[in-house]
Amino acid sequence: MAQGQTRESIKMALDTLRKNKLRSGLTILGIVIGVTTVIVISSVINGVNNRVTDFANSMGSNIIWVFHMPVIGVRPTTEQLTRKKLNIDDVIALRTLPHVVAADGGIQHVKSQFRVGDVAVKYNGKKIAGTILQGSTAQVGDVYDLKIIEGRMFNDAEDQRAAHVCVMGYDTWEELFGAESAIGKEVNIETGLYTVIGVLDKQKQPFGSGKNPADNQVYLPLGAIHNLHPEDKEMWVSVKYDEPKNKELVQEEIRERMRIRRKVKVEADDNFEIFGPDSLTKLWGDITGYLVAFMIAVSSVGLMVGGVGVMNIMLVSVTERTREIGIRKALGATKRTILTQFTTEAVTLCALGGFIGVLMGALLTWIIYLLPIPLTAALSTTWVLIGFGVSCAIGLLFGIYPAWKAANLDPIEALRYE
């Protein structure tokens, strides 16, 4: 009986939609906009979340960074900016820790304001600009599992004597040499010639499509970059340890070793920072929290406007069908039957708006995914269900009063209504 009434109510609601297409479309427009906003923004957040997680995982789950000040998610204080920089002796000291597999001390030469490449590399009349110069020890390949498609990484002897050798990123090699082998060739980097001994494979692009700046990079021995740019003194120490389960132990060992080396008093705070790839995901998680709040605020406006529109059109519908309601009551329809009918109509109306919003959101998500922009999107099943569920809830919430008003009409007065 109840199922029959529900089916009849849905049929009547769809008939009403068909008879008043323009009015119905305008009524559910707010619902469509609200749900579409939820789907699109949540898909972009979900897509970028996946990229950030993949990027963090690509760095290795067993890597720890040490730097003289915090750089992720905070603005350094004056005290932090003036701290003593790390040096190669710190790197050598950390290599002796029991669970440490490899440790590298890296110095980058970039434009300080934008952290992008600031060097042009030349070969045989060709030039590539915006190259990042990366000075590292011979263990950089072991720390980051760098994949070399041709040649080799420089060794300790070459590092110690600041040899004029280099390992090129994929884009740097491709731009200068095309399909030609670069091994043994000399390229011009600023004031000197450097022999190419290796070429790296393409590195994963963390956000969207396009070129990865890390592929336009040249690795030099640490001593060589000191000779080129003695003004660059900010060294990153990257430590690779044996197993992820030893993370907390290794962090504590590093902290203890660094406090001793930097002569930090027992009661004083660390004058260096220790963090890992999970710091990136945590920072992004904090950022997406604000984005989710923004998404809820924006979509709520559309949903509330849609809800008010639904209430308004249902009140108009009740007024237009007053005589019909009176006839139904005279034939034995109960208050519950009338309440169910009009509530079902409101929910059906909003469910249709939610369904259209989901389709539009999915279409826009697909378009964003295909576009060559530094964004990506991945449809979130959870947010699809939330968006559709909320649209139905809006129909129930804003349809209750018109349905109650219809159910409580006096049948005699309703029959007299013209």
Tab-separated table of C-alpha atoms in Angstrom:
chain	number	residue	atom	x	y	z
A	1	MET	CA	0.000	0.000	0.000
A	2	ALA	CA	2.725	2.456	1.066
A	3	GLN	CA	4.869	1.498	-1.920
A	4	GLY	CA	1.912	2.093	-4.243
A	5	GLN	CA	1.330	5.532	-2.746
A	6	THR	CA	5.018	6.391	-3.103
A	7	ARG	CA	5.058	5.303	-6.759
A	8	GLU	CA	1.904	7.298	-7.433
A	9	SER	CA	3.404	10.351	-5.681
A	10	ILE	CA	6.607	10.134	-7.737
A	11	LYS	CA	4.544	9.754	-10.928
A	12	MET	CA	2.517	12.838	-10.036
A	13	ALA	CA	5.716	14.777	-9.231
A	14	LEU	CA	7.210	13.884	-12.614
A	15	ASP	CA	3.976	14.857	-14.340
A	16	THR	CA	4.173	18.232	-12.581
A	17	LEU	CA	7.785	18.660	-13.762
A	18	ARG	CA	6.817	17.852	-17.344
A	19	LYS	CA	3.918	20.291	-17.327
A	20	ASN	CA	6.033	23.127	-15.909
A	21	LYS	CA	9.472	22.521	-17.437
A	22	LEU	CA	10.777	26.095	-17.203
A	23	ARG	CA	9.470	26.669	-13.693
A	24	SER	CA	10.822	23.302	-12.517
A	25	GLY	CA	14.202	23.992	-14.138
A	26	LEU	CA	14.519	27.356	-12.425
A	27	THR	CA	13.382	25.792	-9.141
A	28	ILE	CA	16.131	23.171	-9.073
A	29	LEU	CA	18.824	25.459	-10.542
A	30	GLY	CA	20.201	26.297	-7.090
A	31	ILE	CA	20.362	22.588	-6.223
A	32	VAL	CA	22.171	21.834	-9.501
A	33	ILE	CA	24.710	24.624	-8.930
A	34	GLY	CA	25.309	23.599	-5.315
A	35	VAL	CA	25.839	19.910	-6.099
A	36	THR	CA	27.983	20.677	-9.152
A	37	THR	CA	30.194	22.915	-6.988
A	38	VAL	CA	30.584	20.140	-4.412
A	39	ILE	CA	31.510	17.557	-7.060
A	40	VAL	CA	33.996	19.769	-8.951
A	41	ILE	CA	35.842	21.198	-5.942
A	42	SER	CA	35.950	17.839	-4.132
A	43	SER	CA	37.243	16.166	-7.316
A	44	VAL	CA	40.040	18.721	-7.704
A	45	ILE	CA	40.967	18.346	-4.019
A	46	ASN	CA	40.871	14.550	-4.340
A	47	GLY	CA	42.975	14.599	-7.507
A	48	VAL	CA	45.623	16.894	-6.066
A	49	ASN	CA	45.615	14.896	-2.811
A	50	ASN	CA	46.447	11.781	-4.812
A	51	ARG	CA	49.253	13.617	-6.649
A	52	VAL	CA	50.729	14.999	-3.406
A	53	THR	CA	50.614	11.553	-1.809
A	54	ASP	CA	52.210	9.927	-4.869
A	55	PHE	CA	54.867	12.644	-4.979
A	56	ALA	CA	55.670	12.192	-1.281
A	57	ASN	CA	55.827	8.419	-1.753
A	58	SER	CA	58.087	8.828	-4.794
A	59	MET	CA	60.631	10.545	-2.555
A	60	GLY	CA	60.726	7.434	-0.438
A	61	SER	CA	58.995	6.623	2.812
A	62	ASN	CA	62.367	6.184	4.513
A	63	ILE	CA	63.894	9.637	3.962
A	64	ILE	CA	64.445	12.326	6.588
A	65	TRP	CA	65.567	15.877	5.907
A	66	VAL	CA	67.586	18.069	8.237
A	67	PHE	CA	67.811	21.830	7.765
A	68	HIS	CA	68.855	24.728	9.960
A	69	MET	CA	65.335	26.214	10.019
A	70	PRO	CA	61.702	25.195	9.345
A	71	VAL	CA	60.539	25.668	5.752
A	72	ILE	CA	57.226	23.802	5.513
A	73	GLY	CA	54.056	25.508	6.672
A	74	VAL	CA	55.636	28.217	8.869
A	75	ARG	CA	57.255	31.611	8.489
A	76	PRO	CA	60.801	31.468	9.946
A	77	THR	CA	61.626	33.869	12.765
A	78	THR	CA	64.695	36.108	12.852
A	79	GLU	CA	66.394	33.675	15.235
A	80	GLN	CA	65.762	30.773	12.843
A	81	LEU	CA	67.030	32.715	9.836
A	82	THR	CA	70.300	33.545	11.586
A	83	ARG	CA	71.061	30.017	12.775
A	84	LYS	CA	74.338	28.346	11.901
A	85	LYS	CA	74.080	26.512	8.561
A	86	LEU	CA	74.647	22.778	8.210
A	87	ASN	CA	77.852	21.550	6.547
A	88	ILE	CA	79.467	18.483	5.047
A	89	ASP	CA	80.849	17.429	8.445
A	90	ASP	CA	77.253	17.061	9.677
A	91	VAL	CA	76.531	14.804	6.698
A	92	ILE	CA	79.560	12.616	7.430
A	93	ALA	CA	78.587	12.398	11.108
A	94	LEU	CA	75.042	11.252	10.284
A	95	ARG	CA	76.341	8.564	7.927
A	96	THR	CA	77.793	6.728	10.921
A	97	LEU	CA	74.424	6.250	12.660
A	98	PRO	CA	73.415	2.568	12.922
A	99	HIS	CA	70.241	2.618	10.790
A	100	VAL	CA	71.404	5.147	8.199
A	101	VAL	CA	71.974	3.705	4.715
A	102	ALA	CA	73.126	6.909	2.987
A	103	ALA	CA	73.246	10.661	3.607
A	104	ASP	CA	73.683	13.529	1.201
A	105	GLY	CA	74.358	17.213	1.659
A	106	GLY	CA	72.832	19.275	-1.125
A	107	ILE	CA	73.125	22.915	-2.173
A	108	GLN	CA	70.900	24.362	-4.903
A	109	HIS	CA	71.628	27.444	-6.939
A	110	VAL	CA	68.285	28.987	-7.865
A	111	LYS	CA	66.587	32.365	-7.985
A	112	SER	CA	65.971	32.936	-4.308
A	113	GLN	CA	62.628	34.660	-4.801
A	114	PHE	CA	60.905	32.005	-6.905
A	115	ARG	CA	63.120	28.930	-6.295
A	116	VAL	CA	63.476	28.292	-10.045
A	117	GLY	CA	66.521	27.677	-12.206
A	118	ASP	CA	68.863	30.612	-12.813
A	119	VAL	CA	71.491	29.170	-15.152
A	120	ALA	CA	71.802	28.660	-18.895
A	121	VAL	CA	73.585	25.502	-20.078
A	122	LYS	CA	75.154	25.601	-23.558
A	123	TYR	CA	76.451	23.013	-26.001
A	124	ASN	CA	77.486	23.349	-29.628
A	125	GLY	CA	75.444	26.500	-30.265
A	126	LYS	CA	72.379	25.245	-28.387
A	127	LYS	CA	71.217	26.641	-25.071
A	128	ILE	CA	68.661	25.772	-22.396
A	129	ALA	CA	67.763	28.422	-19.827
A	130	GLY	CA	66.299	28.198	-16.334
A	131	THR	CA	68.421	25.215	-15.311
A	132	ILE	CA	68.703	24.344	-11.623
A	133	LEU	CA	72.254	23.702	-10.411
A	134	GLN	CA	72.319	21.025	-7.736
A	135	GLY	CA	75.538	20.402	-5.820
A	136	SER	CA	75.543	17.041	-4.031
A	137	THR	CA	77.773	14.338	-2.678
A	138	ALA	CA	78.260	11.012	-4.405
A	139	GLN	CA	75.531	9.445	-2.220
A	140	VAL	CA	72.684	11.536	-3.683
A	141	GLY	CA	71.772	8.733	-6.081
A	142	ASP	CA	71.502	6.237	-3.225
A	143	VAL	CA	69.383	8.587	-1.093
A	144	TYR	CA	66.829	9.432	-3.784
A	145	ASP	CA	67.097	6.270	-5.917
A	146	LEU	CA	67.883	8.363	-8.988
A	147	LYS	CA	67.397	6.411	-12.203
A	148	ILE	CA	70.219	6.924	-14.690
A	149	ILE	CA	69.391	6.040	-18.284
A	150	GLU	CA	72.912	6.649	-19.567
A	151	GLY	CA	76.300	6.822	-17.864
A	152	ARG	CA	76.793	7.017	-14.095
A	153	MET	CA	76.733	9.264	-11.042
A	154	PHE	CA	79.985	10.951	-9.965
A	155	ASN	CA	81.978	9.155	-7.246
A	156	ASP	CA	83.611	10.212	-3.948
A	157	ALA	CA	86.985	10.903	-5.567
A	158	GLU	CA	85.403	13.255	-8.123
A	159	ASP	CA	83.432	14.925	-5.354
A	160	GLN	CA	86.514	15.476	-3.168
A	161	ARG	CA	88.563	17.046	-5.929
A	162	ALA	CA	85.631	19.161	-7.194
A	163	ALA	CA	85.912	17.587	-10.640
A	164	HIS	CA	84.342	19.350	-13.595
A	165	VAL	CA	81.829	16.575	-14.266
A	166	CYS	CA	78.029	16.671	-14.272
A	167	VAL	CA	74.908	14.542	-14.470
A	168	MET	CA	72.087	16.058	-16.522
A	169	GLY	CA	68.328	15.966	-16.065
A	170	TYR	CA	66.260	14.440	-18.867
A	171	ASP	CA	64.916	17.701	-20.321
A	172	THR	CA	68.344	19.353	-20.209
A	173	TRP	CA	69.866	16.459	-22.134
A	174	GLU	CA	66.990	16.253	-24.631
A	175	GLU	CA	67.087	19.985	-25.371
A	176	LEU	CA	70.855	20.078	-25.926
A	177	PHE	CA	71.530	16.675	-27.476
A	178	GLY	CA	68.227	15.355	-28.828
A	179	ALA	CA	68.659	11.609	-29.389
A	180	GLU	CA	72.468	11.914	-29.376
A	181	SER	CA	74.505	10.473	-26.519
A	182	ALA	CA	75.794	13.112	-24.129
A	183	ILE	CA	78.392	10.966	-22.359
A	184	GLY	CA	81.874	12.404	-22.630
A	185	LYS	CA	80.653	15.683	-24.163
A	186	GLU	CA	81.567	19.022	-22.585
A	187	VAL	CA	78.846	21.555	-21.805
A	188	ASN	CA	79.339	25.176	-20.845
A	189	ILE	CA	77.961	26.092	-17.422
A	190	GLU	CA	78.586	29.718	-16.511
A	191	THR	CA	82.376	30.135	-16.357
A	192	GLY	CA	83.557	26.598	-17.079
A	193	LEU	CA	83.291	23.440	-19.142
A	194	TYR	CA	81.902	20.290	-17.502
A	195	THR	CA	82.068	16.764	-18.874
A	196	VAL	CA	78.724	14.931	-18.931
A	197	ILE	CA	79.056	11.542	-17.237
A	198	GLY	CA	75.372	10.652	-16.754
A	199	VAL	CA	71.774	11.399	-17.790
A	200	LEU	CA	68.800	10.961	-15.467
A	201	ASP	CA	65.442	9.472	-16.375
A	202	LYS	CA	62.293	11.636	-16.325
A	203	GLN	CA	61.057	12.444	-12.837
A	204	LYS	CA	57.425	12.355	-11.779
A	205	GLN	CA	55.452	15.590	-12.139
A	206	PRO	CA	53.807	16.253	-8.754
A	207	PHE	CA	51.003	18.545	-9.990
A	208	GLY	CA	49.071	18.246	-13.217
A	209	SER	CA	50.710	17.945	-16.598
A	210	GLY	CA	53.554	19.804	-18.248
A	211	LYS	CA	57.283	19.730	-17.649
A	212	ASN	CA	58.791	19.002	-14.261
A	213	PRO	CA	61.393	21.650	-13.271
A	214	ALA	CA	63.447	18.833	-11.720
A	215	ASP	CA	64.078	17.477	-15.232
A	216	ASN	CA	65.894	20.687	-16.187
A	217	GLN	CA	68.581	20.177	-13.600
A	218	VAL	CA	72.316	19.554	-13.560
A	219	TYR	CA	74.012	17.705	-10.704
A	220	LEU	CA	77.559	18.799	-9.857
A	221	PRO	CA	79.947	17.553	-7.183
A	222	LEU	CA	79.552	19.590	-3.991
A	223	GLY	CA	83.048	21.065	-4.305
A	224	ALA	CA	82.337	22.182	-7.875
A	225	ILE	CA	79.269	24.185	-6.920
A	226	HIS	CA	81.208	25.705	-3.990
A	227	ASN	CA	83.740	26.978	-6.513
A	228	LEU	CA	81.019	28.321	-8.820
A	229	HIS	CA	78.833	29.904	-6.126
A	230	PRO	CA	80.624	30.251	-2.795
A	231	GLU	CA	77.791	32.557	-1.669
A	232	ASP	CA	75.343	29.603	-1.545
A	233	LYS	CA	75.743	28.143	1.930
A	234	GLU	CA	72.305	26.718	2.795
A	235	MET	CA	72.787	22.966	2.821
A	236	TRP	CA	69.987	20.430	2.953
A	237	VAL	CA	70.928	17.138	4.575
A	238	SER	CA	68.960	14.157	3.266
A	239	VAL	CA	69.178	10.940	5.243
A	240	LYS	CA	67.977	7.557	4.015
A	241	TYR	CA	67.449	4.890	6.658
A	242	ASP	CA	66.926	1.148	6.421
A	243	GLU	CA	63.266	0.441	7.259
A	244	PRO	CA	60.144	2.613	7.750
A	245	LYS	CA	59.504	1.006	11.150
A	246	ASN	CA	62.723	2.633	12.436
A	247	LYS	CA	61.599	6.171	11.580
A	248	GLU	CA	61.104	7.454	15.137
A	249	LEU	CA	64.320	5.795	16.327
A	250	VAL	CA	66.342	7.317	13.472
A	251	GLN	CA	64.826	10.761	14.087
A	252	GLU	CA	65.827	10.548	17.739
A	253	GLU	CA	69.354	9.411	16.844
A	254	ILE	CA	69.696	12.295	14.366
A	255	ARG	CA	68.383	14.787	16.929
A	256	GLU	CA	70.830	13.550	19.565
A	257	ARG	CA	73.813	13.606	17.169
A	258	MET	CA	72.959	17.095	15.862
A	259	ARG	CA	72.429	18.556	19.342
A	260	ILE	CA	75.876	17.303	20.364
A	261	ARG	CA	77.514	18.647	17.211
A	262	ARG	CA	75.814	22.038	17.509
A	263	LYS	CA	76.468	22.210	21.269
A	264	VAL	CA	72.820	22.703	22.222
A	265	LYS	CA	72.306	22.915	25.992
A	266	VAL	CA	70.099	20.304	27.654
A	267	GLU	CA	67.345	22.783	28.552
A	268	ALA	CA	67.451	24.568	25.149
A	269	ASP	CA	65.288	23.812	22.106
A	270	ASP	CA	66.753	22.366	18.913
A	271	ASN	CA	68.412	24.943	16.671
A	272	PHE	CA	67.729	22.816	13.574
A	273	GLU	CA	64.701	21.118	12.021
A	274	ILE	CA	63.974	17.471	11.223
A	275	PHE	CA	61.113	16.542	8.889
A	276	GLY	CA	60.140	14.102	6.158
A	277	PRO	CA	57.873	13.680	3.113
A	278	ASP	CA	54.904	13.214	5.453
A	279	SER	CA	55.295	16.899	6.370
A	280	LEU	CA	54.229	17.741	2.796
A	281	THR	CA	51.097	15.621	3.031
A	282	LYS	CA	50.293	17.074	6.463
A	283	LEU	CA	50.693	20.626	5.154
A	284	TRP	CA	48.498	19.864	2.170
A	285	GLY	CA	45.952	18.263	4.503
A	286	ASP	CA	45.790	21.513	6.467
A	287	ILE	CA	45.341	23.498	3.246
A	288	THR	CA	42.588	21.194	1.945
A	289	GLY	CA	40.773	21.632	5.254
A	290	TYR	CA	40.315	25.309	4.362
A	291	LEU	CA	39.361	24.387	0.793
A	292	VAL	CA	36.701	21.973	2.046
A	293	ALA	CA	35.306	24.691	4.318
A	294	PHE	CA	35.239	27.064	1.328
A	295	MET	CA	33.512	24.416	-0.786
A	296	ILE	CA	30.848	23.849	1.877
A	297	ALA	CA	30.255	27.592	2.233
A	298	VAL	CA	29.896	28.171	-1.521
A	299	SER	CA	27.749	25.115	-2.184
A	300	SER	CA	25.569	25.824	0.858
A	301	VAL	CA	24.500	29.130	-0.689
A	302	GLY	CA	23.359	27.376	-3.854
A	303	LEU	CA	21.637	24.601	-1.918
A	304	MET	CA	19.856	27.027	0.412
A	305	VAL	CA	18.675	29.122	-2.550
A	306	GLY	CA	17.519	25.921	-4.211
A	307	GLY	CA	15.754	24.854	-1.028
A	308	VAL	CA	13.904	28.152	-0.766
A	309	GLY	CA	12.954	27.848	-4.441
A	310	VAL	CA	11.596	24.355	-3.846
A	311	MET	CA	9.553	25.539	-0.856
A	312	ASN	CA	8.192	28.432	-2.889
A	313	ILE	CA	7.175	26.264	-5.852
A	314	MET	CA	5.619	23.663	-3.551
A	315	LEU	CA	3.547	26.354	-1.804
A	316	VAL	CA	2.402	27.562	-5.241
A	317	SER	CA	1.626	23.950	-6.172
A	318	VAL	CA	-0.444	23.483	-3.011
A	319	THR	CA	-2.403	26.640	-3.793
A	320	GLU	CA	-2.982	25.593	-7.410
A	321	ARG	CA	-4.132	22.116	-6.375
A	322	THR	CA	-6.257	23.077	-3.393
A	323	ARG	CA	-9.462	21.801	-5.029
A	324	GLU	CA	-7.718	18.557	-6.024
A	325	ILE	CA	-6.622	18.073	-2.410
A	326	GLY	CA	-10.197	18.649	-1.235
A	327	ILE	CA	-11.530	16.047	-3.680
A	328	ARG	CA	-8.906	13.509	-2.558
A	329	LYS	CA	-9.771	14.084	1.092
A	330	ALA	CA	-13.482	13.757	0.317
A	331	LEU	CA	-12.744	10.399	-1.304
A	332	GLY	CA	-10.976	9.193	1.851
A	333	ALA	CA	-7.329	10.326	1.548
A	334	THR	CA	-5.789	10.769	4.980
A	335	LYS	CA	-3.485	13.542	6.174
A	336	ARG	CA	-0.602	11.066	6.038
A	337	THR	CA	-1.359	10.273	2.385
A	338	ILE	CA	-1.391	13.956	1.394
A	339	LEU	CA	1.742	14.633	3.495
A	340	THR	CA	3.556	11.716	1.824
A	341	GLN	CA	2.505	12.835	-1.645
A	342	PHE	CA	3.753	16.413	-1.390
A	343	THR	CA	6.900	15.498	0.563
A	344	THR	CA	7.745	12.899	-2.090
A	345	GLU	CA	7.211	15.503	-4.807
A	346	ALA	CA	9.649	17.898	-3.099
A	347	VAL	CA	12.258	15.171	-2.574
A	348	THR	CA	11.866	13.975	-6.179
A	349	LEU	CA	12.308	17.516	-7.438
A	350	CYS	CA	15.539	17.968	-5.430
A	351	ALA	CA	16.789	14.449	-6.248
A	352	LEU	CA	16.478	15.329	-9.935
A	353	GLY	CA	18.468	18.519	-9.303
A	354	GLY	CA	21.066	16.502	-7.392
A	355	PHE	CA	21.304	13.935	-10.190
A	356	ILE	CA	21.814	16.629	-12.816
A	357	GLY	CA	24.399	18.308	-10.530
A	358	VAL	CA	26.313	15.020	-10.206
A	359	LEU	CA	26.315	14.557	-13.999
A	360	MET	CA	27.510	18.113	-14.597
A	361	GLY	CA	30.145	17.787	-11.873
A	362	ALA	CA	31.393	14.514	-13.373
A	363	LEU	CA	31.549	16.115	-16.838
A	364	LEU	CA	33.537	19.128	-15.570
A	365	THR	CA	35.830	16.788	-13.605
A	366	TRP	CA	36.559	14.846	-16.790
A	367	ILE	CA	37.264	18.091	-18.691
A	368	ILE	CA	39.663	19.309	-15.958
A	369	TYR	CA	41.413	15.930	-15.999
A	370	LEU	CA	42.009	16.171	-19.759
A	371	LEU	CA	43.042	19.832	-19.911
A	372	PRO	CA	46.831	20.551	-20.034
A	373	ILE	CA	46.763	22.684	-16.888
A	374	PRO	CA	48.698	22.352	-13.588
A	375	LEU	CA	45.638	20.833	-11.922
A	376	THR	CA	44.173	17.372	-11.862
A	377	ALA	CA	40.846	15.957	-10.736
A	378	ALA	CA	39.557	12.575	-9.614
A	379	LEU	CA	35.887	11.924	-8.912
A	380	SER	CA	35.233	11.159	-5.254
A	381	THR	CA	32.501	8.567	-4.674
A	382	THR	CA	32.078	9.783	-1.100
A	383	TRP	CA	31.372	13.359	-2.167
A	384	VAL	CA	29.067	12.188	-4.979
A	385	LEU	CA	26.969	10.353	-2.400
A	386	ILE	CA	27.145	13.310	-0.004
A	387	GLY	CA	26.109	15.779	-2.721
A	388	PHE	CA	23.181	13.651	-3.875
A	389	GLY	CA	22.160	12.818	-0.298
A	390	VAL	CA	22.200	16.472	0.748
A	391	SER	CA	20.068	17.444	-2.255
A	392	CYS	CA	17.449	14.863	-1.203
A	393	ALA	CA	17.677	16.100	2.399
A	394	ILE	CA	17.093	19.669	1.174
A	395	GLY	CA	13.923	18.468	-0.554
A	396	LEU	CA	12.739	16.811	2.644
A	397	LEU	CA	13.608	19.804	4.837
A	398	PHE	CA	12.063	22.482	2.627
A	399	GLY	CA	9.172	20.308	1.449
A	400	ILE	CA	7.848	19.475	4.905
A	401	TYR	CA	6.040	22.777	5.499
A	402	PRO	CA	4.187	22.893	2.130
A	403	ALA	CA	3.273	19.208	2.575
A	404	TRP	CA	2.053	19.880	6.121
A	405	LYS	CA	0.012	22.828	4.866
A	406	ALA	CA	-1.569	20.658	2.162
A	407	ALA	CA	-2.298	17.834	4.606
A	408	ASN	CA	-4.042	20.190	7.032
A	409	LEU	CA	-6.351	21.877	4.518
A	410	ASP	CA	-10.005	21.739	5.489
A	411	PRO	CA	-11.682	19.525	2.854
A	412	ILE	CA	-14.872	21.635	2.737
A	413	GLU	CA	-12.914	24.891	2.294
A	414	ALA	CA	-10.692	23.183	-0.257
A	415	LEU	CA	-13.678	22.023	-2.312
A	416	ARG	CA	-15.027	25.592	-2.344
A	417	TYR	CA	-11.693	26.970	-3.646
A	418	GLU	CA	-11.821	28.310	-7.173
